[in-house]
mmCIF file of C-alpha atoms in Angstrom:
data_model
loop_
_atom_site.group_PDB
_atom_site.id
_atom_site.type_symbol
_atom_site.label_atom_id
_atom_site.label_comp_id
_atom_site.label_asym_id
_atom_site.label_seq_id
_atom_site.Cartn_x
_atom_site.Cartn_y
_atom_site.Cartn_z
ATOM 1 C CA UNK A 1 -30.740 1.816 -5.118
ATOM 2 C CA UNK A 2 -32.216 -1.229 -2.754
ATOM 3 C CA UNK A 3 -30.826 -3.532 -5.705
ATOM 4 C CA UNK A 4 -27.832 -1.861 -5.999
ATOM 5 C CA UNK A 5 -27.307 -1.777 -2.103
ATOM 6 C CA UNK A 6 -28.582 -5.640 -1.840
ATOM 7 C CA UNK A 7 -25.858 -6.593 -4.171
ATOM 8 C CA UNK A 8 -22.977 -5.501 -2.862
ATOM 9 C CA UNK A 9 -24.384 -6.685 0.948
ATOM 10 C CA UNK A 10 -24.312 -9.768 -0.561
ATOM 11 C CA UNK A 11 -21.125 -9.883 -2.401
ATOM 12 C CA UNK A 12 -19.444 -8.478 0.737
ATOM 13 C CA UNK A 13 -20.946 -11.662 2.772
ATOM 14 C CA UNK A 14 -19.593 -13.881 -0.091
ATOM 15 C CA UNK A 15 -16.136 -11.943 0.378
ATOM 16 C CA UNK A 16 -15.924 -12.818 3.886
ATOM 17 C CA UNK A 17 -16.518 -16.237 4.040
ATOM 18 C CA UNK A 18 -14.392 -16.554 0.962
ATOM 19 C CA UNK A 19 -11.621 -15.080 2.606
ATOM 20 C CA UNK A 20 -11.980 -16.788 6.419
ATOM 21 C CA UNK A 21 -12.190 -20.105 4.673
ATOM 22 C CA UNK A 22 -9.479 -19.049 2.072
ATOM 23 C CA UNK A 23 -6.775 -17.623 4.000
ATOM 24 C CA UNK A 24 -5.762 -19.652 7.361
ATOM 25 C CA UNK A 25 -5.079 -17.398 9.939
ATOM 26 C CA UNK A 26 -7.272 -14.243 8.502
ATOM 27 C CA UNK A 27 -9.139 -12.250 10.972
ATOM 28 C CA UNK A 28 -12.103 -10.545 10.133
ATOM 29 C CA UNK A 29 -12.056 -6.797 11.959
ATOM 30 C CA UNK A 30 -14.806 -5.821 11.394
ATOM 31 C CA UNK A 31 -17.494 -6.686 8.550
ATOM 32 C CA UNK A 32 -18.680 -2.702 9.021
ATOM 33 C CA UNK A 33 -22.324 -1.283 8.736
ATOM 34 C CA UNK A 34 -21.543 -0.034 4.905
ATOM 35 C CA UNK A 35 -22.614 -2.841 2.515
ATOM 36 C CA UNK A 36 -19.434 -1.586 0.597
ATOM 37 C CA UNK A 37 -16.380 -1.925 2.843
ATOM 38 C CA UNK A 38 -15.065 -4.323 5.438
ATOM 39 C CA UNK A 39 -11.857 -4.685 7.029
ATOM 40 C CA UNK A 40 -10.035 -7.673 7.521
ATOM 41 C CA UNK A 41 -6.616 -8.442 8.985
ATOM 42 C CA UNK A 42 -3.271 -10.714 8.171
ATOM 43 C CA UNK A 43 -2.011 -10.775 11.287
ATOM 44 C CA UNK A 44 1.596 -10.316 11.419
ATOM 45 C CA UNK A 45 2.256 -9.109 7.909
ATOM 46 C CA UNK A 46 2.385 -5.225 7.682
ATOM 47 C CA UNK A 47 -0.356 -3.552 6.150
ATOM 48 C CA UNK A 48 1.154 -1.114 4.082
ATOM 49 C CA UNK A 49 3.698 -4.896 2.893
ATOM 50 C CA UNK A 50 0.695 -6.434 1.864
ATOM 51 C CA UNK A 51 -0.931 -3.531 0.158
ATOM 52 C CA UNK A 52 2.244 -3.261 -2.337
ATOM 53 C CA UNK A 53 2.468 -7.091 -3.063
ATOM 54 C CA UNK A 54 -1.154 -6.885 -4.052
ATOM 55 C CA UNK A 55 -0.830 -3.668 -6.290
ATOM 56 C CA UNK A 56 1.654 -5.265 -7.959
ATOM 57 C CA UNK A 57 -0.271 -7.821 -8.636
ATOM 58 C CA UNK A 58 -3.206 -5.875 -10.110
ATOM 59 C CA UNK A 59 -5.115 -5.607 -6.548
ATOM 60 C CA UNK A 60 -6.211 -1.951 -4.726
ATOM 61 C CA UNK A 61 -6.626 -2.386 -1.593
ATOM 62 C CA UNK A 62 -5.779 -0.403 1.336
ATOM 63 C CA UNK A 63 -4.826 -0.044 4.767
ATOM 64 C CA UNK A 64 -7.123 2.067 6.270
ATOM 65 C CA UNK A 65 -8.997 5.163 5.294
ATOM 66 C CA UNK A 66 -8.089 8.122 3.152
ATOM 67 C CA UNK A 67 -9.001 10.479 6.170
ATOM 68 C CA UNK A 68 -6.382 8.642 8.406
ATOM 69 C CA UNK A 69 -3.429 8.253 5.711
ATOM 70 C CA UNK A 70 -0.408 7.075 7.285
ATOM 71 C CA UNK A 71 -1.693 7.368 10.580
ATOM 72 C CA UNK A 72 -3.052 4.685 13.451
ATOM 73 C CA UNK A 73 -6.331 4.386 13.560
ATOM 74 C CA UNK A 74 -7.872 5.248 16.469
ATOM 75 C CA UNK A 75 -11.036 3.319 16.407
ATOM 76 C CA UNK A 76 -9.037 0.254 16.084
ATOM 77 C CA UNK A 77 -7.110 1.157 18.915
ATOM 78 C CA UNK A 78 -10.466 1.525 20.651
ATOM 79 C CA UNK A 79 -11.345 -2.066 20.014
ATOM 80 C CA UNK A 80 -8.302 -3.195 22.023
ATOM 81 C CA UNK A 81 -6.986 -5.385 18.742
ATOM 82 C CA UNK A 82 -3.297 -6.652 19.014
ATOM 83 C CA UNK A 83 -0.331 -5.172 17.796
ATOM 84 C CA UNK A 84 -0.304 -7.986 15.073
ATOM 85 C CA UNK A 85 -3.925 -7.747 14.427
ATOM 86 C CA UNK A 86 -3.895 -4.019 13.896
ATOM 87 C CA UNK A 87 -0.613 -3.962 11.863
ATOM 88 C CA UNK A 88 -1.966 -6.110 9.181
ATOM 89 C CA UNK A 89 -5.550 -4.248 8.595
ATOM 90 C CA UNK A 90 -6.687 -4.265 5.023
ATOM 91 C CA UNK A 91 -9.569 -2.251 4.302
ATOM 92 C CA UNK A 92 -11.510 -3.467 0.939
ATOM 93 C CA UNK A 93 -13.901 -1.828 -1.369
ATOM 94 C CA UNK A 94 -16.570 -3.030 -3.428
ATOM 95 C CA UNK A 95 -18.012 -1.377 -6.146
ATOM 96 C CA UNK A 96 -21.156 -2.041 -8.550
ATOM 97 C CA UNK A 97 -18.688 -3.583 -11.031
ATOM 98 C CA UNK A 98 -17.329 -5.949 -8.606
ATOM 99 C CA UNK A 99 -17.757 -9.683 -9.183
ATOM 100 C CA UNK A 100 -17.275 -13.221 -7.325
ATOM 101 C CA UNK A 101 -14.734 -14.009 -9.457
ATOM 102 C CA UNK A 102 -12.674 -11.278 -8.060
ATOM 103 C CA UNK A 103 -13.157 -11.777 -4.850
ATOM 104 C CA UNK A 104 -11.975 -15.513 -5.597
ATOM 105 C CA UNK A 105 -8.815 -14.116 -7.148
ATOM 106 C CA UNK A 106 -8.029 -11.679 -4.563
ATOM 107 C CA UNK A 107 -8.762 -14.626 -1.525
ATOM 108 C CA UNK A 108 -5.992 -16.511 -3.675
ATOM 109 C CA UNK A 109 -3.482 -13.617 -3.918
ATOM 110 C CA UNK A 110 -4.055 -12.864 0.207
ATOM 111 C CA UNK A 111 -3.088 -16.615 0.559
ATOM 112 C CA UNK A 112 -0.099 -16.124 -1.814
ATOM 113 C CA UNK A 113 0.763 -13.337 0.667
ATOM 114 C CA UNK A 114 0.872 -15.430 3.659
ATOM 115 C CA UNK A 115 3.313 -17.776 1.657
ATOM 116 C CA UNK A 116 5.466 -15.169 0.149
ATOM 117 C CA UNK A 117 5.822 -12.376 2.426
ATOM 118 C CA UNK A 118 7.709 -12.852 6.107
ATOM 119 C CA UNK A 119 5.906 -11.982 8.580
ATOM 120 C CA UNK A 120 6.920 -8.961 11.007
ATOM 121 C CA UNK A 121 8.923 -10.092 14.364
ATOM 122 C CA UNK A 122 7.838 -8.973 17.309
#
């Protein structure tokens, strides 16, 4: 389990630098305490935008929890983030089977996002 646990702590570090140096812009909301989840932000694209381009593209990702499905959440809301900020939360998964490679590949598609999707007014 410690091996298991160390792995994905790592690959989750890896994923975050990857995608701050990746994807200009990119805010990092929080890396969380679970070695298996963080959540990360494109400020000013919609969440639930971003999540679609990337499924179609082969990517699951989403924008928040399963217990707070299409709802705000409220612990972001308690961490005073912006409007733009909290609009464009991703929240991403690792899993044993997980690689670098994939984290390099979805870091690419996140900056494809930035290029191809317009970013909400307002």
């Amino acid at each position: 389990m410690e091996e298991h646990t160390a792995a994905l702590t790592d690959l989750k570090a890896y994923a975050l630098e990857t995608f701050q140096r990746g994807v200009p812009g990119l805010a990092v909301v929080s890396p969380g305490d679970a070695p298996h989840i963080c959540a990360i932000s494109l400020p000013g694209y919609p969440s639930q935008v971003v999540v679609r381009w990337l499924s179609d593209r082969g990517f699951c990702v989403s924008s928040g929890s399963a217990c707070h499905r299409g709802k705000a959440s409220h612990v972001y809301a308690a961490m005073h983030l912006s409007k733009g900020v909290r609009d464009g939360v991703l929240r991403i998964s690792f899993g044993p089977e997980n690689t670098r490679q994939e984290v390099d590949q979805l870091a690419q598609a996140l900056l494809e996002a930035t290029r191809d999707l317009v970013p909400a007014r307002g």
